[in-house]
PDB file of C-alpha atoms in Angstrom:
ATOM      1  CA  MET A 264      32.714 101.747-152.773  1.00 91.00           C
ATOM      2  CA  PHE A 265      34.336  99.273-150.073  1.00 97.00           C
ATOM      3  CA  VAL A 266      37.030 100.483-147.478  1.00 98.00           C
ATOM      4  CA  ILE A 267      39.022  97.779-145.913  1.00 98.00           C
ATOM      5  CA  LYS A 268      41.769  98.568-143.411  1.00 98.00           C
ATOM      6  CA  PRO A 269      44.232  95.878-141.867  1.00 98.00           C
ATOM      7  CA  MET A 270      43.232  93.700-139.214  1.00 98.00           C
ATOM      8  CA  PRO A 271      43.970  94.935-135.806  1.00 98.00           C
ATOM      9  CA  ASP A 272      46.519  93.587-133.309  1.00 98.00           C
ATOM     10  CA  GLN A 273      44.885  91.144-131.044  1.00 98.00           C
ATOM     11  CA  ILE A 274      44.704  91.775-127.034  1.00 98.00           C
ATOM     12  CA  PRO A 275      47.032  89.315-125.280  1.00 98.00           C
ATOM     13  CA  ASP A 276      45.604  86.005-124.301  1.00 97.00           C
ATOM     14  CA  ASP A 277      46.233  86.695-120.388  1.00 98.00           C
ATOM     15  CA  LEU A 278      44.355  89.594-120.896  1.00 98.00           C
ATOM     16  CA  VAL A 279      41.416  87.747-122.136  1.00 98.00           C
ATOM     17  CA  THR A 280      41.600  85.351-119.670  1.00 98.00           C
ATOM     18  CA  LEU A 281      41.441  88.174-116.921  1.00 98.00           C
ATOM     19  CA  LEU A 282      38.378  89.663-118.648  1.00 98.00           C
ATOM     20  CA  GLU A 283      36.356  86.846-118.765  1.00 98.00           C
ATOM     21  CA  GLN A 284      36.708  86.498-114.723  1.00 98.00           C
ATOM     22  CA  VAL A 285      34.761  90.188-114.719  1.00 98.00           C
ATOM     23  CA  GLU A 286      31.343  90.623-114.755  1.00 97.00           C
ATOM     24  CA  THR A 287      29.932  93.775-117.019  1.00 98.00           C
ATOM     25  CA  ALA A 288      27.673  95.029-114.088  1.00 97.00           C
ATOM     26  CA  THR A 289      30.900  94.886-111.401  1.00 97.00           C
ATOM     27  CA  VAL A 290      32.712  97.573-114.290  1.00 97.00           C
ATOM     28  CA  GLY A 291      29.180  99.624-114.182  1.00 95.00           C
ATOM     29  CA  HIS A 292      30.489 100.556-110.543  1.00 93.00           C
ATOM     30  CA  VAL A 293      33.791 101.531-112.039  1.00 89.00           C
ATOM     31  CA  LEU A 294      32.961 103.215-115.422  1.00 93.00           C
ATOM     32  CA  HIS A 295      30.113 105.339-116.854  1.00 91.00           C
ATOM     33  CA  SER A 296      31.184 105.122-120.355  1.00 94.00           C
ATOM     34  CA  GLY A 297      32.107 102.196-123.022  1.00 97.00           C
ATOM     35  CA  PHE A 298      28.565 100.595-122.388  1.00 98.00           C
ATOM     36  CA  VAL A 299      26.791  99.561-125.477  1.00 98.00           C
ATOM     37  CA  ASP A 300      23.101 100.487-125.491  1.00 98.00           C
ATOM     38  CA  ARG A 301      21.100  97.856-123.399  1.00 97.00           C
ATOM     39  CA  GLN A 302      18.750  97.094-126.124  1.00 98.00           C
ATOM     40  CA  ILE A 303      21.440  95.035-127.758  1.00 98.00           C
ATOM     41  CA  ARG A 304      21.105  91.905-125.608  1.00 98.00           C
ATOM     42  CA  ALA A 305      22.404  88.451-125.323  1.00 98.00           C
ATOM     43  CA  VAL A 306      20.558  85.638-127.554  1.00 98.00           C
ATOM     44  CA  LEU A 307      22.255  83.017-125.292  1.00 98.00           C
ATOM     45  CA  PRO A 308      22.027  82.717-121.873  1.00 95.00           C
ATOM     46  CA  ASN A 309      24.873  82.439-119.197  1.00 96.00           C
ATOM     47  CA  LYS A 310      27.692  83.502-121.809  1.00 98.00           C
ATOM     48  CA  ARG A 311      30.770  85.467-120.957  1.00 98.00           C
ATOM     49  CA  VAL A 312      33.331  86.188-123.575  1.00 98.00           C
ATOM     50  CA  ALA A 313      36.178  88.728-124.156  1.00 98.00           C
ATOM     51  CA  GLY A 314      37.962  89.267-127.227  1.00 98.00           C
ATOM     52  CA  THR A 315      39.602  91.793-129.696  1.00 98.00           C
ATOM     53  CA  ALA A 316      37.028  93.990-131.536  1.00 99.00           C
ATOM     54  CA  VAL A 317      36.918  93.569-135.545  1.00 99.00           C
ATOM     55  CA  THR A 318      34.670  96.424-136.815  1.00 98.00           C
ATOM     56  CA  ILE A 319      32.562  96.404-139.959  1.00 98.00           C
ATOM     57  CA  ARG A 320      29.919  99.066-141.107  1.00 98.00           C
ATOM     58  CA  ILE A 321      27.345  97.701-143.710  1.00 97.00           C
ATOM     59  CA  PRO A 322      24.431  99.893-144.653  1.00 92.00           C
ATOM     60  CA  HIS A 323      20.700  99.030-145.428  1.00 90.00           C
ATOM     61  CA  ALA A 324      20.002  95.730-147.172  1.00 94.00           C
ATOM     62  CA  ASP A 325      23.633  94.577-148.498  1.00 95.00           C
ATOM     63  CA  SER A 326      25.645  92.098-146.307  1.00 96.00           C
ATOM     64  CA  ALA A 327      28.529  91.388-149.200  1.00 97.00           C
ATOM     65  CA  LEU A 328      31.159  92.509-147.038  1.00 98.00           C
ATOM     66  CA  LEU A 329      30.106  90.715-144.159  1.00 98.00           C
ATOM     67  CA  HIS A 330      30.379  87.419-146.292  1.00 98.00           C
ATOM     68  CA  TRP A 331      33.903  88.753-147.281  1.00 98.00           C
ATOM     69  CA  LEU A 332      34.851  89.294-143.682  1.00 98.00           C
ATOM     70  CA  THR A 333      34.316  85.785-142.858  1.00 98.00           C
ATOM     71  CA  ALA A 334      37.568  84.748-144.648  1.00 98.00           C
ATOM     72  CA  HIS A 335      39.494  87.041-143.003  1.00 98.00           C
ATOM     73  CA  VAL A 336      38.752  86.892-139.283  1.00 98.00           C
ATOM     74  CA  ARG A 337      40.820  84.919-136.630  1.00 98.00           C
ATOM     75  CA  PRO A 338      40.172  82.937-133.783  1.00 98.00           C
ATOM     76  CA  GLY A 339      39.754  85.364-130.358  1.00 98.00           C
ATOM     77  CA  ASP A 340      37.949  87.906-132.608  1.00 98.00           C
ATOM     78  CA  ILE A 341      34.606  89.392-131.623  1.00 99.00           C
ATOM     79  CA  VAL A 342      32.720  90.907-134.817  1.00 99.00           C
ATOM     80  CA  LEU A 343      31.047  94.271-133.982  1.00 99.00           C
ATOM     81  CA  VAL A 344      28.308  95.382-136.987  1.00 98.00           C
ATOM     82  CA  ASP A 345      27.386  99.040-137.567  1.00 98.00           C
ATOM     83  CA  ARG A 346      23.967  98.842-139.409  1.00 98.00           C
ATOM     84  CA  CYS A 347      23.930 102.579-139.913  1.00 96.00           C
ATOM     85  CA  GLY A 348      20.466 102.647-138.178  1.00 96.00           C
ATOM     86  CA  ASP A 349      18.729  99.971-140.157  1.00 96.00           C
ATOM     87  CA  ASP A 350      16.445  98.010-137.657  1.00 95.00           C
ATOM     88  CA  ARG A 351      14.908  96.127-140.454  1.00 96.00           C
ATOM     89  CA  HIS A 352      17.086  93.721-142.308  1.00 97.00           C
ATOM     90  CA  ALA A 353      18.848  90.760-140.406  1.00 98.00           C
ATOM     91  CA  CYS A 354      22.360  90.802-141.678  1.00 98.00           C
ATOM     92  CA  TRP A 355      23.556  87.678-139.520  1.00 98.00           C
ATOM     93  CA  GLY A 356      21.821  84.510-140.036  1.00 97.00           C
ATOM     94  CA  GLY A 357      22.547  80.824-140.016  1.00 97.00           C
ATOM     95  CA  VAL A 358      25.597  80.622-142.704  1.00 98.00           C
ATOM     96  CA  ILE A 359      27.316  83.545-141.320  1.00 98.00           C
ATOM     97  CA  THR A 360      27.086  81.941-137.988  1.00 98.00           C
ATOM     98  CA  ASN A 361      28.475  78.867-138.766  1.00 98.00           C
ATOM     99  CA  CYS A 362      31.354  80.650-140.833  1.00 98.00           C
ATOM    100  CA  MET A 363      32.022  82.775-137.904  1.00 98.00           C
ATOM    101  CA  LYS A 364      32.358  79.544-135.505  1.00 98.00           C
ATOM    102  CA  MET A 365      34.465  77.769-138.009  1.00 98.00           C
ATOM    103  CA  ALA A 366      36.988  80.827-137.941  1.00 98.00           C
ATOM    104  CA  GLY A 367      37.294  80.817-134.423  1.00 98.00           C
ATOM    105  CA  VAL A 368      35.329  84.130-133.719  1.00 98.00           C
ATOM    106  CA  LYS A 369      34.048  84.349-130.072  1.00 98.00           C
ATOM    107  CA  ALA A 370      30.913  86.429-130.619  1.00 98.00           C
ATOM    108  CA  GLY A 371      29.063  88.533-132.614  1.00 98.00           C
ATOM    109  CA  VAL A 372      27.603  92.096-131.676  1.00 98.00           C
ATOM    110  CA  VAL A 373      25.171  93.641-133.887  1.00 98.00           C
ATOM    111  CA  ASP A 374      23.548  96.808-133.867  1.00 98.00           C
ATOM    112  CA  GLY A 375      20.262  95.561-135.547  1.00 98.00           C
ATOM    113  CA  PRO A 376      18.478  92.244-135.887  1.00 98.00           C
ATOM    114  CA  ALA A 377      19.631  88.875-136.519  1.00 98.00           C
ATOM    115  CA  THR A 378      18.251  85.781-137.801  1.00 98.00           C
ATOM    116  CA  ASP A 379      18.135  81.951-137.248  1.00 97.00           C
ATOM    117  CA  PHE A 380      18.561  82.138-133.635  1.00 98.00           C
ATOM    118  CA  SER A 381      18.312  78.330-133.411  1.00 97.00           C
ATOM    119  CA  GLU A 382      21.796  78.206-135.137  1.00 97.00           C
ATOM    120  CA  PHE A 383      23.263  80.112-132.269  1.00 98.00           C
ATOM    121  CA  THR A 384      22.412  77.685-130.098  1.00 97.00           C
ATOM    122  CA  ARG A 385      23.166  74.546-132.030  1.00 97.00           C
ATOM    123  CA  VAL A 386      26.857  75.496-132.910  1.00 98.00           C
ATOM    124  CA  ASP A 387      26.984  77.688-129.449  1.00 98.00           C
ATOM    125  CA  MET A 388      27.747  81.186-131.155  1.00 98.00           C
ATOM    126  CA  PRO A 389      27.212  83.878-128.548  1.00 98.00           C
ATOM    127  CA  MET A 390      25.416  86.536-130.019  1.00 98.00           C
ATOM    128  CA  TRP A 391      24.156  90.175-129.060  1.00 98.00           C
ATOM    129  CA  CYS A 392      21.598  91.979-131.319  1.00 98.00           C
ATOM    130  CA  ARG A 393      18.789  93.862-130.885  1.00 98.00           C
ATOM    131  CA  GLY A 394      16.283  90.991-131.553  1.00 98.00           C
ATOM    132  CA  PRO A 395      15.073  88.234-134.136  1.00 98.00           C
ATOM    133  CA  SER A 396      14.133  89.467-137.853  1.00 98.00           C
ATOM    134  CA  ALA A 397      12.901  87.241-140.785  1.00 97.00           C
ATOM    135  CA  ILE A 398      13.907  90.118-143.408  1.00 96.00           C
ATOM    136  CA  THR A 399      17.399  89.525-144.251  1.00 97.00           C
ATOM    137  CA  THR A 400      20.001  91.598-146.124  1.00 97.00           C
ATOM    138  CA  LYS A 401      21.010  90.701-149.796  1.00 95.00           C
ATOM    139  CA  LEU A 402      24.063  90.567-151.519  1.00 94.00           C
ATOM    140  CA  LEU A 403      23.918  93.864-153.237  1.00 94.00           C
ATOM    141  CA  GLY A 404      27.723  94.765-153.297  1.00 93.00           C
ATOM    142  CA  SER A 405      27.059  98.451-152.764  1.00 92.00           C
ATOM    143  CA  GLU A 406      29.269  99.777-150.125  1.00 95.00           C
ATOM    144  CA  GLY A 407      30.625  99.353-146.558  1.00 97.00           C
ATOM    145  CA  ALA A 408      33.867  99.295-144.293  1.00 98.00           C
ATOM    146  CA  VAL A 409      35.994  96.846-142.283  1.00 98.00           C
ATOM    147  CA  ASN A 410      38.336  97.969-139.459  1.00 98.00           C
ATOM    148  CA  VAL A 411      37.269 101.500-139.188  1.00 98.00           C
ATOM    149  CA  PRO A 412      35.806 103.434-136.400  1.00 98.00           C
ATOM    150  CA  ILE A 413      32.155 102.574-136.062  1.00 98.00           C
ATOM    151  CA  SER A 414      29.122 103.165-133.840  1.00 98.00           C
ATOM    152  CA  VAL A 415      27.511 100.417-132.059  1.00 98.00           C
ATOM    153  CA  GLY A 416      24.742 101.126-129.744  1.00 98.00           C
ATOM    154  CA  GLY A 417      25.951 104.380-129.346  1.00 97.00           C
ATOM    155  CA  GLN A 418      29.043 103.540-128.304  1.00 98.00           C
ATOM    156  CA  VAL A 419      32.235 104.277-130.625  1.00 98.00           C
ATOM    157  CA  VAL A 420      34.393 100.988-131.292  1.00 98.00           C
ATOM    158  CA  ASN A 421      37.752 101.042-132.845  1.00 98.00           C
ATOM    159  CA  PRO A 422      39.241  98.020-134.406  1.00 98.00           C
ATOM    160  CA  GLY A 423      41.282  96.448-131.814  1.00 98.00           C
ATOM    161  CA  ASP A 424      39.393  97.617-128.716  1.00 98.00           C
ATOM    162  CA  ALA A 425      39.178  94.882-125.924  1.00 98.00           C
ATOM    163  CA  ILE A 426      35.254  93.831-125.645  1.00 98.00           C
ATOM    164  CA  LEU A 427      33.523  92.197-123.135  1.00 98.00           C
ATOM    165  CA  CYS A 428      30.178  90.781-123.101  1.00 98.00           C
ATOM    166  CA  ASP A 429      28.044  88.737-120.888  1.00 98.00           C
ATOM    167  CA  GLU A 430      24.230  88.623-120.037  1.00 97.00           C
ATOM    168  CA  SER A 431      24.110  92.228-118.633  1.00 97.00           C
ATOM    169  CA  GLY A 432      25.446  93.680-121.669  1.00 97.00           C
ATOM    170  CA  VAL A 433      28.540  94.688-123.763  1.00 98.00           C
ATOM    171  CA  ILE A 434      31.370  96.750-122.719  1.00 98.00           C
ATOM    172  CA  VAL A 435      34.116  98.509-125.300  1.00 98.00           C
ATOM    173  CA  LEU A 436      37.347  99.051-123.438  1.00 98.00           C
ATOM    174  CA  ASP A 437      40.785 100.934-124.509  1.00 98.00           C
ATOM    175  CA  PRO A 438      43.084  97.938-124.707  1.00 97.00           C
ATOM    176  CA  LEU A 439      45.572  99.870-122.880  1.00 97.00           C
ATOM    177  CA  GLN A 440      43.185 100.425-119.812  1.00 97.00           C
ATOM    178  CA  ALA A 441      41.243  97.078-119.857  1.00 98.00           C
ATOM    179  CA  ARG A 442      43.874  95.230-117.325  1.00 97.00           C
ATOM    180  CA  ALA A 443      43.704  98.000-114.766  1.00 97.00           C
ATOM    181  CA  ILE A 444      39.689  97.876-115.156  1.00 97.00           C
ATOM    182  CA  ALA A 445      39.858  94.044-115.019  1.00 97.00           C
ATOM    183  CA  GLU A 446      41.773  93.871-112.004  1.00 97.00           C
ATOM    184  CA  LYS A 447      39.883  96.537-109.968  1.00 97.00           C
ATOM    185  CA  ALA A 448      36.443  94.671-110.857  1.00 97.00           C
ATOM    186  CA  ILE A 449      37.949  91.329-109.940  1.00 97.00           C
ATOM    187  CA  ALA A 450      38.845  92.879-106.520  1.00 97.00           C
ATOM    188  CA  MET A 451      35.361  94.365-105.861  1.00 96.00           C
ATOM    189  CA  GLN A 452      33.816  90.861-107.067  1.00 96.00           C
ATOM    190  CA  LYS A 453      35.911  89.248-104.201  1.00 95.00           C
ATOM    191  CA  ASN A 454      35.009  91.938-101.527  1.00 95.00           C
ATOM    192  CA  GLU A 455      31.309  90.959-102.468  1.00 94.00           C
ATOM    193  CA  LEU A 456      32.067  87.317-101.483  1.00 95.00           C
ATOM    194  CA  VAL A 457      33.013  88.725 -98.112  1.00 95.00           C
ATOM    195  CA  LEU A 458      29.858  91.089 -97.912  1.00 95.00           C
ATOM    196  CA  LEU A 459      27.724  88.061 -98.796  1.00 96.00           C
ATOM    197  CA  GLU A 460      29.523  85.990 -95.987  1.00 95.00           C
ATOM    198  CA  ARG A 461      28.845  88.820 -93.302  1.00 95.00           C
ATOM    199  CA  LEU A 462      25.362  88.501 -94.624  1.00 96.00           C
ATOM    200  CA  ARG A 463      24.981  84.885 -93.892  1.00 96.00           C
ATOM    201  CA  LYS A 464      26.363  85.356 -90.465  1.00 97.00           C
ATOM    202  CA  GLY A 465      23.522  87.727 -89.567  1.00 97.00           C
ATOM    203  CA  GLU A 466      24.502  91.355 -90.209  1.00 96.00           C
ATOM    204  CA  LYS A 467      22.130  93.618 -92.170  1.00 96.00           C
ATOM    205  CA  LEU A 468      23.081  95.266 -95.422  1.00 95.00           C
ATOM    206  CA  PRO A 469      22.388  98.851 -94.534  1.00 95.00           C
ATOM    207  CA  ASP A 470      24.735  98.531 -91.341  1.00 95.00           C
ATOM    208  CA  ILE A 471      27.592  97.385 -93.469  1.00 94.00           C
ATOM    209  CA  SER A 472      27.029  99.822 -96.076  1.00 94.00           C
ATOM    210  CA  GLY A 473      26.324 102.729 -94.108  1.00 95.00           C
ATOM    211  CA  ALA A 474      22.988 103.170 -95.753  1.00 96.00           C
ATOM    212  CA  ARG A 475      21.143 103.099 -92.099  1.00 94.00           C
ATOM    213  CA  ALA A 476      23.105 105.903 -90.722  1.00 95.00           C
ATOM    214  CA  MET A 477      23.027 107.781 -93.753  1.00 95.00           C
ATOM    215  CA  VAL A 478      18.945 107.294 -93.897  1.00 96.00           C
ATOM    216  CA  GLU A 479      18.484 108.102 -90.090  1.00 95.00           C
ATOM    217  CA  ALA A 480      20.733 111.197 -90.020  1.00 94.00           C
ATOM    218  CA  LYS A 481      18.152 112.640 -92.238  1.00 93.00           C
ATOM    219  CA  LEU A 482      14.541 111.238 -91.000  1.00 94.00           C
ATOM    220  CA  ALA A 483      11.744 113.523 -91.036  1.00 89.00           C
ATOM    221  CA  PRO A 484      10.594 115.097 -87.640  1.00 84.00           C
TER     222      PRO A 484
END
């Protein structure tokens, strides 16, 4: 049985632009939740993308619903795939990569393996997954769901969530909170540039951060 819900509203373009100025590691100084398992890693280096979550859950060796989804995704979407714990079958390969790229999808995030890694490079399709596998899914037509809440890397993802991906990982954000989080992270990044300039001028990090005083106050006699 297949469950297909409507495509979610997309997050505003200006929010996407704002998020793409943010390093996921900076958000790590602000939040403790929303982070996808770090074993889901970037295939392509030096990519940072933000967009709207389109969710899909496909079990075991069946990828019929992922094929179906390629005709419905939109420019600006990020497709997140819940594999229901299957870490053996690669559901996303070269043909899916090309279809998603042609549709304007910004990235894929798969809680499992993918295949045809060279195709990600050839068409410049950012992908986050658990590594490569030569064992692929088949068109079985058994079951699955689109645009329902899913689990990816231990994180609940709802359709329409704001997604931010870069070389350090993947973050799932409530779209109503994403702007404030992005603005705070950008301010922190600007402050870091000021910190680096102070270091270049000769100041020492523990003096700026307060770590020297913290440590020396508790030195063993």
